């Protein structure tokens, strides 16, 4: 089965990409991504074809020199409680509740500890709901080929990156957006059919992540492409924004 997130396109022309990048910088994006060729012209049952070479220029452009590179790394410990990412960026409210809860337990003030535990649970559940909503916004933008919406779902900065199936890491907001333009310029008609399975969400402070199985089908196709995805979000000015999307082929 051909997987759906593979690109059907040749390596980009350098002069064309430079002109497109200049135009994008000059005016805000206002249109949806559209396939250059109608979906009916593609072979029946075809899906996005990934060619790692299609992303080679973006991958090279997204890697700054060692001297100037500034990387923010998130470490995830296997087996950590609730699978939460290791980070010290805990929100003030959560940090205070955690500290007060431990103090109440040490002082054997169990009534207060129970109240603090409930407040902490509500805060964490609200954060999980917000991260799931951000995850849904990302997939809606992808499904509809909506460039404006895709731009709004991502955090801006050099630390963000994407890994498309069968391709390498593409870093930096501008390069990540160019990669999504390439993905959604494939010869297929939008909207796509995207179903998510085995969705799991974890949040710790201002960092959260969602793992899921992406089931993707293009119009006119009778088969599904399957990817396993990890989507990492960070809270920026009170809004959850994607900073990492990593999708890999999954063969059952």
Tab-separated table of C-alpha atoms in Angstrom:
chain	number	residue	atom	x	y	z
A	1	UNK	CA	0.000	0.000	0.000
A	2	UNK	CA	1.333	3.387	-0.985
A	3	UNK	CA	1.481	5.750	1.946
A	4	UNK	CA	-0.392	9.053	1.760
A	5	UNK	CA	2.107	11.618	2.937
A	6	UNK	CA	4.563	11.075	0.139
A	7	UNK	CA	5.106	13.910	-2.310
A	8	UNK	CA	4.544	13.578	-6.038
A	9	UNK	CA	6.832	16.297	-7.265
A	10	UNK	CA	10.300	16.867	-8.635
A	11	UNK	CA	13.028	18.660	-6.688
A	12	UNK	CA	12.119	22.375	-6.610
A	13	UNK	CA	13.726	24.817	-8.997
A	14	UNK	CA	16.012	27.159	-6.963
A	15	UNK	CA	14.983	30.341	-8.826
A	16	UNK	CA	11.289	29.460	-8.541
A	17	UNK	CA	11.582	28.796	-4.808
A	18	UNK	CA	13.464	32.065	-4.263
A	19	UNK	CA	10.754	34.036	-6.071
A	20	UNK	CA	8.020	32.263	-4.158
A	21	UNK	CA	9.754	32.896	-0.826
A	22	UNK	CA	10.111	36.599	-1.643
A	23	UNK	CA	6.449	36.857	-2.597
A	24	UNK	CA	5.371	35.076	0.585
A	25	UNK	CA	7.439	37.433	2.712
A	26	UNK	CA	5.949	40.479	0.988
A	27	UNK	CA	2.277	39.565	1.353
A	28	UNK	CA	0.428	37.466	3.913
A	29	UNK	CA	-1.002	34.159	2.727
A	30	UNK	CA	-4.723	34.385	2.043
A	31	UNK	CA	-5.522	31.351	-0.080
A	32	UNK	CA	-5.870	27.653	0.452
A	33	UNK	CA	-3.358	25.172	-0.860
A	34	UNK	CA	-4.628	23.752	-4.124
A	35	UNK	CA	-3.403	20.766	-6.093
A	36	UNK	CA	-1.897	21.805	-9.431
A	37	UNK	CA	-3.526	18.851	-11.189
A	38	UNK	CA	-7.079	17.616	-10.541
A	39	UNK	CA	-7.270	14.456	-8.463
A	40	UNK	CA	-9.124	12.711	-11.275
A	41	UNK	CA	-5.980	12.810	-13.408
A	42	UNK	CA	-4.081	10.683	-10.896
A	43	UNK	CA	-4.088	6.916	-11.059
A	44	UNK	CA	-6.928	5.305	-9.153
A	45	UNK	CA	-6.002	4.588	-5.571
A	46	UNK	CA	-2.854	6.688	-5.657
A	47	UNK	CA	-1.699	8.523	-2.539
A	48	UNK	CA	0.912	11.144	-1.747
A	49	UNK	CA	4.279	9.735	-2.730
A	50	UNK	CA	7.151	10.700	-0.489
A	51	UNK	CA	10.505	11.240	-1.997
A	52	UNK	CA	13.163	12.262	0.477
A	53	UNK	CA	14.990	14.101	-2.315
A	54	UNK	CA	12.050	16.504	-2.585
A	55	UNK	CA	12.933	17.862	0.848
A	56	UNK	CA	16.719	17.848	0.423
A	57	UNK	CA	17.021	21.581	-0.284
A	58	UNK	CA	14.791	22.482	2.651
A	59	UNK	CA	16.688	20.169	4.995
A	60	UNK	CA	20.008	21.700	3.967
A	61	UNK	CA	18.645	25.237	4.284
A	62	UNK	CA	17.130	24.497	7.681
A	63	UNK	CA	20.428	23.445	9.270
A	64	UNK	CA	22.337	26.510	10.576
A	65	UNK	CA	26.054	26.400	11.096
A	66	UNK	CA	27.311	24.863	14.309
A	67	UNK	CA	28.646	28.233	15.411
A	68	UNK	CA	25.275	30.022	15.208
A	69	UNK	CA	22.866	27.188	15.937
A	70	UNK	CA	20.601	27.670	18.934
A	71	UNK	CA	18.699	24.527	19.806
A	72	UNK	CA	16.117	23.986	22.505
A	73	UNK	CA	15.996	20.274	23.264
A	74	UNK	CA	13.133	18.486	24.951
A	75	UNK	CA	14.085	15.245	26.693
A	76	UNK	CA	11.455	12.607	27.284
A	77	UNK	CA	12.294	9.923	29.801
A	78	UNK	CA	10.978	6.468	29.061
A	79	UNK	CA	8.688	5.351	31.841
A	80	UNK	CA	8.371	8.797	33.399
A	81	UNK	CA	5.148	9.372	35.321
A	82	UNK	CA	2.278	9.758	32.825
A	83	UNK	CA	4.844	9.879	30.021
A	84	UNK	CA	5.304	13.608	30.579
A	85	UNK	CA	8.212	15.463	28.943
A	86	UNK	CA	11.008	16.473	31.261
A	87	UNK	CA	10.915	20.256	31.596
A	88	UNK	CA	11.357	22.884	34.250
A	89	UNK	CA	8.967	25.291	32.523
A	90	UNK	CA	6.082	24.517	34.854
A	91	UNK	CA	3.402	27.173	35.019
A	92	UNK	CA	3.278	29.203	38.199
A	93	UNK	CA	-0.170	27.912	39.174
A	94	UNK	CA	0.773	24.281	38.696
A	95	UNK	CA	4.115	24.702	40.425
A	96	UNK	CA	2.442	26.378	43.401
A	97	UNK	CA	-0.247	23.700	43.647
A	98	UNK	CA	2.346	20.930	43.518
A	99	UNK	CA	4.420	22.576	46.255
A	100	UNK	CA	1.418	23.280	48.465
A	101	UNK	CA	0.185	19.718	47.998
A	102	UNK	CA	3.488	18.268	49.173
A	103	UNK	CA	3.509	20.636	52.153
A	104	UNK	CA	-0.036	19.631	53.121
A	105	UNK	CA	0.885	15.944	52.941
A	106	UNK	CA	3.973	16.462	55.115
A	107	UNK	CA	1.886	18.359	57.649
A	108	UNK	CA	-0.742	15.590	57.507
A	109	UNK	CA	-3.391	18.146	56.574
A	110	UNK	CA	-5.234	15.611	54.421
A	111	UNK	CA	-8.384	17.666	53.908
A	112	UNK	CA	-6.339	20.480	52.371
A	113	UNK	CA	-4.236	17.979	50.422
A	114	UNK	CA	-7.374	16.461	48.904
A	115	UNK	CA	-8.609	19.909	47.864
A	116	UNK	CA	-5.263	20.820	46.315
A	117	UNK	CA	-5.115	17.464	44.531
A	118	UNK	CA	-8.539	18.100	42.981
A	119	UNK	CA	-7.549	21.611	41.882
A	120	UNK	CA	-4.384	20.243	40.322
A	121	UNK	CA	-6.330	17.532	38.477
A	122	UNK	CA	-8.776	20.098	37.055
A	123	UNK	CA	-5.904	22.299	35.881
A	124	UNK	CA	-4.180	19.366	34.177
A	125	UNK	CA	-7.387	18.110	32.533
A	126	UNK	CA	-8.139	21.600	31.199
A	127	UNK	CA	-4.629	21.730	29.734
A	128	UNK	CA	-5.087	18.341	28.072
A	129	UNK	CA	-8.338	19.505	26.486
A	130	UNK	CA	-6.627	22.625	25.175
A	131	UNK	CA	-3.749	20.603	23.687
A	132	UNK	CA	-6.214	18.208	22.011
A	133	UNK	CA	-8.028	21.216	20.550
A	134	UNK	CA	-4.725	22.536	19.148
A	135	UNK	CA	-4.042	19.092	17.694
A	136	UNK	CA	-7.471	19.134	16.012
A	137	UNK	CA	-6.756	22.588	14.516
A	138	UNK	CA	-3.539	21.261	12.984
A	139	UNK	CA	-5.252	18.276	11.359
A	140	UNK	CA	-8.134	20.425	10.099
A	141	UNK	CA	-5.612	22.724	8.402
A	142	UNK	CA	-3.814	19.728	6.896
A	143	UNK	CA	-7.031	18.019	5.804
A	144	UNK	CA	-8.354	21.131	4.067
A	145	UNK	CA	-5.019	22.297	2.670
A	146	UNK	CA	-5.557	25.611	4.440
A	147	UNK	CA	-2.314	27.587	4.396
A	148	UNK	CA	-3.572	30.408	6.603
A	149	UNK	CA	-4.763	27.974	9.274
A	150	UNK	CA	-1.525	25.946	9.072
A	151	UNK	CA	0.533	29.095	9.664
A	152	UNK	CA	-1.547	29.923	12.731
A	153	UNK	CA	-1.138	26.485	14.335
A	154	UNK	CA	2.679	26.640	14.531
A	155	UNK	CA	4.941	28.450	16.967
A	156	UNK	CA	7.435	30.777	15.323
A	157	UNK	CA	11.158	30.312	15.856
A	158	UNK	CA	14.260	28.364	14.929
A	159	UNK	CA	13.425	25.626	17.434
A	160	UNK	CA	10.367	24.294	15.584
A	161	UNK	CA	10.786	21.381	13.193
A	162	UNK	CA	8.937	18.790	11.136
A	163	UNK	CA	9.802	15.281	9.989
A	164	UNK	CA	7.637	14.063	7.120
A	165	UNK	CA	7.466	10.316	6.340
A	166	UNK	CA	10.612	9.049	4.574
A	167	UNK	CA	12.255	12.459	4.915
A	168	UNK	CA	14.712	14.082	7.300
A	169	UNK	CA	14.371	16.876	9.827
A	170	UNK	CA	13.381	20.321	8.533
A	171	UNK	CA	13.992	23.097	11.073
A	172	UNK	CA	12.834	26.674	11.485
A	173	UNK	CA	9.393	28.195	11.010
A	174	UNK	CA	9.956	29.423	7.444
A	175	UNK	CA	11.380	26.110	6.232
A	176	UNK	CA	8.635	24.152	7.985
A	177	UNK	CA	5.977	26.247	6.239
A	178	UNK	CA	7.670	25.740	2.872
A	179	UNK	CA	7.621	21.993	3.460
A	180	UNK	CA	3.863	22.084	4.097
A	181	UNK	CA	3.373	24.095	0.921
A	182	UNK	CA	5.201	21.325	-0.955
A	183	UNK	CA	3.133	18.600	0.711
A	184	UNK	CA	-0.129	20.315	-0.142
A	185	UNK	CA	0.944	21.125	-3.688
A	186	UNK	CA	0.757	17.418	-4.550
A	187	UNK	CA	-1.547	16.299	-7.345
A	188	UNK	CA	-4.552	15.605	-5.145
A	189	UNK	CA	-7.811	17.330	-4.378
A	190	UNK	CA	-8.629	18.616	-0.918
A	191	UNK	CA	-10.159	17.963	1.544
A	192	UNK	CA	-8.396	14.743	2.442
A	193	UNK	CA	-9.930	12.102	4.670
A	194	UNK	CA	-7.968	11.941	7.937
A	195	UNK	CA	-8.997	9.691	10.818
A	196	UNK	CA	-6.998	9.565	14.048
A	197	UNK	CA	-6.707	6.442	16.188
A	198	UNK	CA	-5.013	5.622	19.498
A	199	UNK	CA	-4.859	9.300	20.464
A	200	UNK	CA	-2.963	9.911	23.707
A	201	UNK	CA	-2.188	13.294	25.269
A	202	UNK	CA	0.266	14.295	28.002
A	203	UNK	CA	0.841	17.751	29.473
A	204	UNK	CA	3.347	19.150	31.920
A	205	UNK	CA	3.229	22.878	32.499
A	206	UNK	CA	3.719	24.804	29.262
A	207	UNK	CA	4.631	21.725	27.210
A	208	UNK	CA	2.339	18.995	25.920
A	209	UNK	CA	2.400	16.270	23.300
A	210	UNK	CA	-0.042	14.054	21.439
A	211	UNK	CA	0.724	10.648	19.965
A	212	UNK	CA	-1.645	9.106	17.451
A	213	UNK	CA	-2.057	6.903	14.414
A	214	UNK	CA	-2.885	8.898	11.273
A	215	UNK	CA	-5.172	7.165	8.777
A	216	UNK	CA	-5.154	9.223	5.569
A	217	UNK	CA	-7.036	8.697	2.310
A	218	UNK	CA	-7.165	10.873	-0.803
A	219	UNK	CA	-10.228	11.318	-2.966
A	220	UNK	CA	-10.592	8.509	-5.472
A	221	UNK	CA	-8.406	6.171	-3.438
A	222	UNK	CA	-9.695	2.915	-2.006
A	223	UNK	CA	-6.769	2.395	0.373
A	224	UNK	CA	-5.589	4.137	3.543
A	225	UNK	CA	-2.075	5.313	4.270
A	226	UNK	CA	-0.982	4.968	7.874
A	227	UNK	CA	1.535	7.029	9.833
A	228	UNK	CA	2.398	7.081	13.508
A	229	UNK	CA	2.744	10.691	14.622
A	230	UNK	CA	4.059	12.650	17.578
A	231	UNK	CA	2.898	16.264	17.852
A	232	UNK	CA	4.525	18.522	20.445
A	233	UNK	CA	2.910	21.778	21.553
A	234	UNK	CA	4.127	24.689	23.637
A	235	UNK	CA	2.061	27.354	25.368
A	236	UNK	CA	2.844	30.795	23.951
A	237	UNK	CA	1.007	33.811	25.369
A	238	UNK	CA	-1.752	31.559	26.622
A	239	UNK	CA	-2.213	29.690	23.311
A	240	UNK	CA	-1.061	26.137	22.527
A	241	UNK	CA	1.018	26.078	19.328
A	242	UNK	CA	2.749	23.195	17.561
A	243	UNK	CA	6.541	23.152	17.702
A	244	UNK	CA	7.240	19.587	16.469
A	245	UNK	CA	5.417	17.263	14.069
A	246	UNK	CA	7.082	13.902	13.455
A	247	UNK	CA	5.295	11.349	11.256
A	248	UNK	CA	6.666	7.949	10.231
A	249	UNK	CA	5.254	5.183	8.064
A	250	UNK	CA	3.509	2.434	9.990
A	251	UNK	CA	3.175	-1.026	8.459
A	252	UNK	CA	0.721	-3.265	10.228
